[in-house]
C-alpha atoms as one frame of an Amber mdcrd trajectory, in Angstrom:
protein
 -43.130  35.862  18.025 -44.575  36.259  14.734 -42.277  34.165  12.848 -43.199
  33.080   9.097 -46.648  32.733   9.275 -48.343  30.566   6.083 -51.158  28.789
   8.598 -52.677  30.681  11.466 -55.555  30.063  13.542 -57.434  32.687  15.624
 -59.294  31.067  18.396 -61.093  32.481  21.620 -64.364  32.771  23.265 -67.331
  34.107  20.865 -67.211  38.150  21.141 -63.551  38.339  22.121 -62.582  39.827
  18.945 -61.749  37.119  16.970 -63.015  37.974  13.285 -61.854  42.215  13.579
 -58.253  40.803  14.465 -58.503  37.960  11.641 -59.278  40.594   9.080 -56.843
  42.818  10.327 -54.304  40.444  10.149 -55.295  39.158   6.905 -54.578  43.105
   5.861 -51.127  42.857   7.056 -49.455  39.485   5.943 -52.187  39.156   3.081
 -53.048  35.759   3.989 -56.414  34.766   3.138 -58.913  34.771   5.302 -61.641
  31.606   6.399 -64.154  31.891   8.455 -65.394  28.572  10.079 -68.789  30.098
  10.839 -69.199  31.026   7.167 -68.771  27.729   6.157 -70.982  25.975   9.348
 -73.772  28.311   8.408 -75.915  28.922   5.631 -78.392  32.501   5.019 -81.602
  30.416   6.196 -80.281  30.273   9.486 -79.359  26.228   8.896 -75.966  24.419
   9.096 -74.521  22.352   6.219 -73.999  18.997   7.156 -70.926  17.432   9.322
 -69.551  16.100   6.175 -70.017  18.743   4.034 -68.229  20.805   6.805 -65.256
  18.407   7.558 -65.033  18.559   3.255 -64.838  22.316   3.314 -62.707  22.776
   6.038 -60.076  20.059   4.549 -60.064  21.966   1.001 -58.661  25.016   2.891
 -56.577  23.108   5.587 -54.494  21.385   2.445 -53.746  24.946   0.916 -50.553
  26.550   1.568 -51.550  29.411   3.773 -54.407  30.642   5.349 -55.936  32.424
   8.259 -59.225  30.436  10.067 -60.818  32.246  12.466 -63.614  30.167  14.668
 -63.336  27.433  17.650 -65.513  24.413  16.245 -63.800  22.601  19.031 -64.432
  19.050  17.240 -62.183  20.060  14.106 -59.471  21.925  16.397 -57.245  19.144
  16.978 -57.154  18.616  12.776 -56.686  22.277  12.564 -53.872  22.191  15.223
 -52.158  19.590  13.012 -51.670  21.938   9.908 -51.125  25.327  11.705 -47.998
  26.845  12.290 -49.216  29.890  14.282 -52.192  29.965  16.795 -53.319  33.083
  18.358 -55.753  32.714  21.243 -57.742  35.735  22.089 -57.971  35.165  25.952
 -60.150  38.152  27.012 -62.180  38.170  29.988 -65.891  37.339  29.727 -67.396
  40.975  29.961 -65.365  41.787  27.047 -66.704  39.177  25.442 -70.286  39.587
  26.048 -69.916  43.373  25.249 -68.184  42.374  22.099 -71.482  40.609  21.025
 -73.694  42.834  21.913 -72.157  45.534  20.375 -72.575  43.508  16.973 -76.220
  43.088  17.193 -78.383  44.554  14.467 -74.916  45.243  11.953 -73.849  43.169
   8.699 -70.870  40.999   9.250 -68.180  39.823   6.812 -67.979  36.224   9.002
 -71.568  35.291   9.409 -74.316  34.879   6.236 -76.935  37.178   8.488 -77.484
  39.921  11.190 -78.321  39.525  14.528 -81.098  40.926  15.806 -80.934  39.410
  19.360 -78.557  38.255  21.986 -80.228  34.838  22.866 -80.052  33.557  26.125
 -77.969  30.279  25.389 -75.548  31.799  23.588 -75.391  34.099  26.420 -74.844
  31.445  28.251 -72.211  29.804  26.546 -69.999  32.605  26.686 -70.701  33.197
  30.517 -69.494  29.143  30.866 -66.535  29.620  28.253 -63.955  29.947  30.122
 -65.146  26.980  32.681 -66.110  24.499  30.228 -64.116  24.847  26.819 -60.927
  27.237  27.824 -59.223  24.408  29.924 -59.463  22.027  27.069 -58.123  24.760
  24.689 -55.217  25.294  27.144 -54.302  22.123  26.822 -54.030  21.386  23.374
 -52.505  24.746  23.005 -49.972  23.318  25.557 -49.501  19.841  23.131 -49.299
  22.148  19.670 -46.674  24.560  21.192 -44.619  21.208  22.336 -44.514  20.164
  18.474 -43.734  23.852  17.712 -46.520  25.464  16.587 -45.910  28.948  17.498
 -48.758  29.725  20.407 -49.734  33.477  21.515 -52.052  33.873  23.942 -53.590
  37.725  23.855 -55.392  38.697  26.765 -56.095  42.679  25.769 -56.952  45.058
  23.062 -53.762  46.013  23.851 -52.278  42.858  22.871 -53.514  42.420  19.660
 -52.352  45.717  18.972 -48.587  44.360  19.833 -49.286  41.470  17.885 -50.624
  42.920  14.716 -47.866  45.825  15.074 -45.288  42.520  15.323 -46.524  41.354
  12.188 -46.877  44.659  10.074 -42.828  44.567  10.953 -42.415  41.090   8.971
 -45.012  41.780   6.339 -44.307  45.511   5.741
């Protein structure tokens, strides 16, 4: 199901793997790579502003081909517009909170600063993931498919293994 990929999203709850598979992917087809939290946040801990956002995100969304990896569920439906390929990293919610904490403390090529802590509301947002935002995602997965945007849903490590090994067969 890999298909020509030019304009991929990688979505999924925070700590499900969403930025190693991005950059791994990014190795194989050579696409190049956005991150939406890299562009959200700046090194003092502070966000740009909505427009400033929506302004960056556009620039990259009216280039030929490109991989964003984030939710930012206000932009998804815009980003949904101008994919052709949407991988959403379904993993269960232990996975994802171990996926977090095992970045604690470590420099990351997706975010402008380490984290030293696991704060409780982000805790918390990934515990109520799959309650509050998944359904939503689901659905406008469901919508984007119907147009034809090519929609995989990966639900293991073993998955994206499948699905990276799918594309190093197109890309070479």
């Amino acid at each position: 199901m890999v298909g020509d990929m030019r304009r991929v999203l990688v979505i999924g709850c925070p700590g499900a793997g969403k930025s190693t598979f991005s950059r791994r992917l990014r190795d194989v087809t050579g696409l190049p790579l956005h991150y939406l939290d890299m562009l959200w946040h700046k090194p003092d801990r502070t966000n740009v502003n909505r427009d400033e956002f929506d302004a960056r995100l556009r620039g990259i969304l009216e280039r030929d081909t490109w991989i964003i990896d984030g939710n930012f569920a206000r932009t998804l439906p815009e980003r949904l517009e101008r994919c052709d390929t949407v991988f959403f990293l379904d993993v269960p919610t232990e996975t994802c909170l171990a996926g977090v904490e095992t970045r604690i403390g470590t420099q990351r090529e997706d975010m402008p600063w380490v984290e030293h802590e696991f704060d409780e509301e982000f805790r918390r947002y990934i515990i109520d993931f799959p309650r509050e935002r998944r359904p939503q995602i689901i659905r406008m997965l469901a919508d984007a498919a119907a147009r034809g945007v090519r929609v995989r849903t990966l639900r293991s490590r073993g998955e994206f293994e499948t699905a990276l090994a799918d594309a190093r067969t197109q890309y070479g």
